[in-house]
PDB file of C-alpha atoms in Angstrom:
ATOM      1  CA  MET A 709      71.254 114.652  52.262  1.00  0.00           C
ATOM      2  CA  THR A 710      71.493 110.892  51.668  1.00  0.00           C
ATOM      3  CA  GLY A 711      67.942 110.026  52.337  1.00  0.00           C
ATOM      4  CA  ASP A 712      68.173 108.003  55.476  1.00  0.00           C
ATOM      5  CA  ALA A 713      65.276 105.504  55.562  1.00  0.00           C
ATOM      6  CA  GLY A 714      65.099 105.255  59.374  1.00  0.00           C
ATOM      7  CA  VAL A 715      64.125 108.907  59.948  1.00  0.00           C
ATOM      8  CA  SER A 716      62.183 111.694  58.102  1.00  0.00           C
ATOM      9  CA  ALA A 717      63.942 114.212  55.903  1.00  0.00           C
ATOM     10  CA  ARG A 718      63.206 116.889  58.389  1.00  0.00           C
ATOM     11  CA  THR A 719      64.875 114.946  61.268  1.00  0.00           C
ATOM     12  CA  GLU A 720      67.833 114.116  59.112  1.00  0.00           C
ATOM     13  CA  ALA A 721      68.227 117.882  58.228  1.00  0.00           C
ATOM     14  CA  ALA A 722      67.949 118.797  61.957  1.00  0.00           C
ATOM     15  CA  LEU A 723      70.596 116.170  62.829  1.00  0.00           C
ATOM     16  CA  ARG A 724      72.992 117.237  60.114  1.00  0.00           C
ATOM     17  CA  GLU A 725      72.441 120.840  61.036  1.00  0.00           C
ATOM     18  CA  ALA A 726      73.157 120.028  64.581  1.00  0.00           C
ATOM     19  CA  MET A 727      76.142 118.123  63.502  1.00  0.00           C
ATOM     20  CA  ALA A 728      77.614 121.105  61.573  1.00  0.00           C
ATOM     21  CA  ARG A 729      77.123 123.392  64.565  1.00  0.00           C
ATOM     22  CA  LEU A 730      78.850 121.042  66.939  1.00  0.00           C
ATOM     23  CA  PHE A 731      81.786 120.367  64.522  1.00  0.00           C
ATOM     24  CA  ALA A 732      82.032 124.121  64.009  1.00  0.00           C
ATOM     25  CA  GLY A 733      82.185 124.771  67.766  1.00  0.00           C
ATOM     26  CA  LYS A 734      78.974 126.705  67.766  1.00  0.00           C
ATOM     27  CA  PRO A 735      76.338 124.769  69.665  1.00  0.00           C
ATOM     28  CA  ALA A 736      73.017 126.292  70.264  1.00  0.00           C
ATOM     29  CA  ARG A 737      71.641 123.906  73.002  1.00  0.00           C
ATOM     30  CA  THR A 738      74.504 122.067  74.552  1.00  0.00           C
ATOM     31  CA  ASP A 739      77.966 122.537  76.087  1.00  0.00           C
ATOM     32  CA  GLY A 740      79.657 121.728  72.757  1.00  0.00           C
ATOM     33  CA  ARG A 741      81.238 118.406  73.529  1.00  0.00           C
ATOM     34  CA  LEU A 742      81.147 116.052  70.568  1.00  0.00           C
ATOM     35  CA  THR A 743      78.980 113.292  72.022  1.00  0.00           C
ATOM     36  CA  LYS A 744      76.017 111.557  70.535  1.00  0.00           C
ATOM     37  CA  ASP A 745      73.929 112.654  73.418  1.00  0.00           C
ATOM     38  CA  ASN A 746      74.687 116.229  72.567  1.00  0.00           C
ATOM     39  CA  LEU A 747      73.879 115.717  68.979  1.00  0.00           C
ATOM     40  CA  ALA A 748      70.495 114.454  69.800  1.00  0.00           C
ATOM     41  CA  LYS A 749      69.941 117.420  72.162  1.00  0.00           C
ATOM     42  CA  GLU A 750      71.326 119.861  69.624  1.00  0.00           C
ATOM     43  CA  ALA A 751      69.055 118.498  66.901  1.00  0.00           C
ATOM     44  CA  ASP A 752      66.117 118.497  69.383  1.00  0.00           C
ATOM     45  CA  VAL A 753      65.313 114.839  68.713  1.00  0.00           C
ATOM     46  CA  SER A 754      65.277 111.941  71.098  1.00  0.00           C
ATOM     47  CA  PRO A 755      68.229 109.679  71.381  1.00  0.00           C
ATOM     48  CA  ALA A 756      66.080 106.746  69.965  1.00  0.00           C
ATOM     49  CA  THR A 757      65.308 108.883  66.831  1.00  0.00           C
ATOM     50  CA  MET A 758      68.986 109.809  66.400  1.00  0.00           C
ATOM     51  CA  PHE A 759      70.037 106.211  66.626  1.00  0.00           C
ATOM     52  CA  ARG A 760      67.588 105.236  63.786  1.00  0.00           C
ATOM     53  CA  ALA A 761      69.494 107.830  61.500  1.00  0.00           C
ATOM     54  CA  LYS A 762      72.112 105.231  60.548  1.00  0.00           C
ATOM     55  CA  THR A 763      73.814 107.322  57.702  1.00  0.00           C
ATOM     56  CA  VAL A 764      74.070 110.500  59.796  1.00  0.00           C
ATOM     57  CA  LEU A 765      75.572 108.423  62.601  1.00  0.00           C
ATOM     58  CA  ALA A 766      77.939 106.840  60.104  1.00  0.00           C
ATOM     59  CA  ASP A 767      78.985 110.414  59.000  1.00  0.00           C
ATOM     60  CA  TRP A 768      79.393 111.343  62.661  1.00  0.00           C
ATOM     61  CA  ASP A 769      81.588 108.273  63.461  1.00  0.00           C
ATOM     62  CA  ALA A 770      83.683 108.934  60.293  1.00  0.00           C
ATOM     63  CA  HIS A 771      84.220 112.628  61.298  1.00  0.00           C
ATOM     64  CA  THR A 772      84.996 111.962  64.961  1.00  0.00           C
ATOM     65  CA  ALA A 773      87.376 109.149  63.920  1.00  0.00           C
ATOM     66  CA  ALA A 774      89.180 111.342  61.418  1.00  0.00           C
ATOM     67  CA  HIS A 775      89.241 114.495  63.574  1.00  0.00           C
ATOM     68  CA  GLY A 776      88.924 113.346  67.008  1.00  0.00           C
ATOM     69  CA  SER A 777      86.088 113.938  69.363  1.00  0.00           C
ATOM     70  CA  LEU A 778      87.473 117.256  70.616  1.00  0.00           C
ATOM     71  CA  THR A 779      85.835 120.532  69.968  1.00  0.00           C
ATOM     72  CA  PRO A 780      87.864 123.288  68.553  1.00  0.00           C
ATOM     73  CA  GLY A 781      87.891 124.880  72.030  1.00  0.00           C
ATOM     74  CA  GLU A 782      88.937 121.652  73.640  1.00  0.00           C
ATOM     75  CA  ALA A 783      91.720 121.206  71.026  1.00  0.00           C
ATOM     76  CA  ARG A 784      93.015 124.808  71.651  1.00  0.00           C
ATOM     77  CA  ARG A 785      92.922 124.059  75.419  1.00  0.00           C
ATOM     78  CA  ASP A 786      94.823 120.742  74.982  1.00  0.00           C
ATOM     79  CA  THR A 787      97.394 122.585  72.788  1.00  0.00           C
ATOM     80  CA  THR A 788      97.783 125.178  75.344  1.00  0.00           C
ATOM     81  CA  ILE A 789      98.209 122.731  78.126  1.00  0.00           C
ATOM     82  CA  HIS A 790     100.847 120.905  76.084  1.00  0.00           C
ATOM     83  CA  ASP A 791     102.732 124.010  75.405  1.00  0.00           C
ATOM     84  CA  LEU A 792     102.724 125.022  79.027  1.00  0.00           C
ATOM     85  CA  GLN A 793     103.843 121.586  80.198  1.00  0.00           C
ATOM     86  CA  ARG A 794     106.718 121.806  77.736  1.00  0.00           C
ATOM     87  CA  LYS A 795     107.638 125.264  79.088  1.00  0.00           C
ATOM     88  CA  LEU A 796     107.385 124.064  82.609  1.00  0.00           C
ATOM     89  CA  ALA A 797     109.683 121.125  81.882  1.00  0.00           C
ATOM     90  CA  GLN A 798     112.239 123.524  80.425  1.00  0.00           C
ATOM     91  CA  ALA A 799     112.052 125.890  83.284  1.00  0.00           C
ATOM     92  CA  LYS A 800     112.527 122.992  85.725  1.00  0.00           C
ATOM     93  CA  ARG A 801     115.677 121.944  83.741  1.00  0.00           C
ATOM     94  CA  GLU A 802     116.976 125.440  83.886  1.00  0.00           C
ATOM     95  CA  ILE A 803     116.324 125.710  87.675  1.00  0.00           C
ATOM     96  CA  THR A 804     118.134 122.328  88.149  1.00  0.00           C
ATOM     97  CA  ASP A 805     121.092 123.783  86.178  1.00  0.00           C
ATOM     98  CA  LEU A 806     121.151 127.013  88.188  1.00  0.00           C
ATOM     99  CA  HIS A 807     120.876 125.227  91.472  1.00  0.00           C
ATOM    100  CA  GLN A 808     123.900 123.002  90.543  1.00  0.00           C
ATOM    101  CA  GLN A 809     125.739 126.170  89.612  1.00  0.00           C
ATOM    102  CA  LEU A 810     124.797 127.754  92.890  1.00  0.00           C
ATOM    103  CA  THR A 811     125.970 124.706  94.839  1.00  0.00           C
ATOM    104  CA  ALA A 812     129.276 124.719  93.068  1.00  0.00           C
ATOM    105  CA  ALA A 813     129.706 128.409  93.661  1.00  0.00           C
ATOM    106  CA  ALA A 814     128.973 128.075  97.332  1.00  0.00           C
ATOM    107  CA  THR A 815     131.589 125.268  97.659  1.00  0.00           C
ATOM    108  CA  VAL A 816     134.295 127.353  95.927  1.00  0.00           C
ATOM    109  CA  ILE A 817     133.338 130.314  98.170  1.00  0.00           C
ATOM    110  CA  ALA A 818     133.682 128.152 101.200  1.00  0.00           C
ATOM    111  CA  ALA A 819     137.076 126.848 100.080  1.00  0.00           C
ATOM    112  CA  LEU A 820     138.311 130.418  99.508  1.00  0.00           C
ATOM    113  CA  HIS A 821     137.024 131.637 102.793  1.00  0.00           C
ATOM    114  CA  HIS A 822     138.921 128.847 104.545  1.00  0.00           C
ATOM    115  CA  ASP A 823     142.148 129.522 102.596  1.00  0.00           C
ATOM    116  CA  ASN A 824     141.642 133.317 103.452  1.00  0.00           C
ATOM    117  CA  GLN A 825     141.287 132.470 107.153  1.00  0.00           C
ATOM    118  CA  LEU A 826     144.463 130.353 107.130  1.00  0.00           C
ATOM    119  CA  LEU A 827     146.438 133.102 105.414  1.00  0.00           C
ATOM    120  CA  ARG A 828     145.266 135.656 107.916  1.00  0.00           C
ATOM    121  CA  ALA A 829     146.273 133.446 110.742  1.00  0.00           C
ATOM    122  CA  GLU A 830     149.649 132.768 109.080  1.00  0.00           C
ATOM    123  CA  HIS A 831     150.098 136.541 108.629  1.00  0.00           C
ATOM    124  CA  THR A 832     149.248 137.344 112.240  1.00  0.00           C
ATOM    125  CA  ALA A 833     151.696 134.675 113.566  1.00  0.00           C
ATOM    126  CA  ALA A 834     154.549 135.892 111.458  1.00  0.00           C
ATOM    127  CA  GLY A 835     154.339 139.381 112.898  1.00  0.00           C
ATOM    128  CA  THR A 836     154.118 142.797 111.434  1.00  0.00           C
ATOM    129  CA  LEU A 837     156.192 143.537 108.375  1.00  0.00           C
ATOM    130  CA  THR A 838     157.662 147.042 108.010  1.00  0.00           C
ATOM    131  CA  ALA A 839     158.742 148.435 104.709  1.00  0.00           C
ATOM    132  CA  LEU A 840     162.250 149.794 104.662  1.00  0.00           C
ATOM    133  CA  PRO A 841     162.985 153.250 103.373  1.00  0.00           C
ATOM    134  CA  PRO A 842     164.600 153.532 100.026  1.00  0.00           C
ATOM    135  CA  ARG A 843     168.319 153.351 100.103  1.00  0.00           C
ATOM    136  CA  PRO A 844     170.053 156.709  99.596  1.00  0.00           C
ATOM    137  CA  ARG A 845     172.330 156.660  96.649  1.00  0.00           C
ATOM    138  CA  ASP A 846     175.677 158.081  96.641  1.00  0.00           C
ATOM    139  CA  GLU A 847     178.495 158.174  94.126  1.00  0.00           C
ATOM    140  CA  ALA A 848     180.385 155.260  95.726  1.00  0.00           C
ATOM    141  CA  THR A 849     177.428 152.883  95.802  1.00  0.00           C
ATOM    142  CA  ALA A 850     175.811 154.056  92.663  1.00  0.00           C
ATOM    143  CA  THR A 851     177.990 151.856  90.408  1.00  0.00           C
ATOM    144  CA  ASP A 852     177.732 148.838  92.806  1.00  0.00           C
ATOM    145  CA  SER A 853     174.067 147.619  92.497  1.00  0.00           C
ATOM    146  CA  THR A 854     174.820 144.366  94.311  1.00  0.00           C
ATOM    147  CA  THR A 855     175.583 145.978  97.689  1.00  0.00           C
ATOM    148  CA  LEU A 856     172.686 145.500 100.045  1.00  0.00           C
ATOM    149  CA  TYR A 857     171.441 148.127 102.275  1.00  0.00           C
ATOM    150  CA  ALA A 858     172.331 147.350 105.819  1.00  0.00           C
ATOM    151  CA  PRO A 859     171.531 150.020 108.543  1.00  0.00           C
ATOM    152  CA  SER A 860     174.535 150.907 110.728  1.00  0.00           C
ATOM    153  CA  GLN A 861     174.750 149.178 114.029  1.00  0.00           C
ATOM    154  CA  SER A 862     176.796 151.993 115.608  1.00  0.00           C
ATOM    155  CA  ARG A 863     174.542 154.866 115.715  1.00  0.00           C
TER     156      ARG A 863
END
């Protein structure tokens, strides 16, 4: 203890114990937020008495300036929120990329479908193709591979 002249040693001890509990995240009488009002409630002293403890308040201000006014639970919560926001942004980027790929694939499929319809229409307009039977090979034509098979007209 530093021996604060504005308050008794017992009050200063109560304020320092309350301050330690609040900083540790283990409040006994409050919700645990790091406020001066909670410090007074935690120490079971009036706010006026707490404000007379200048050295305790100076220590309080120095600690909250250095470590922030968040409780350990609030700091964990904020870290979790930050992590979740980062993951959400990443998921949104992936969804955007996948949506662009889907749009591109749908465009290609539509173009292929259109080409397929044109080819089917062209095939139908040209008529039916019939495969010719293989040409019989005989000794006379076996040596001449350039002769084309032509069915006989006189049959």
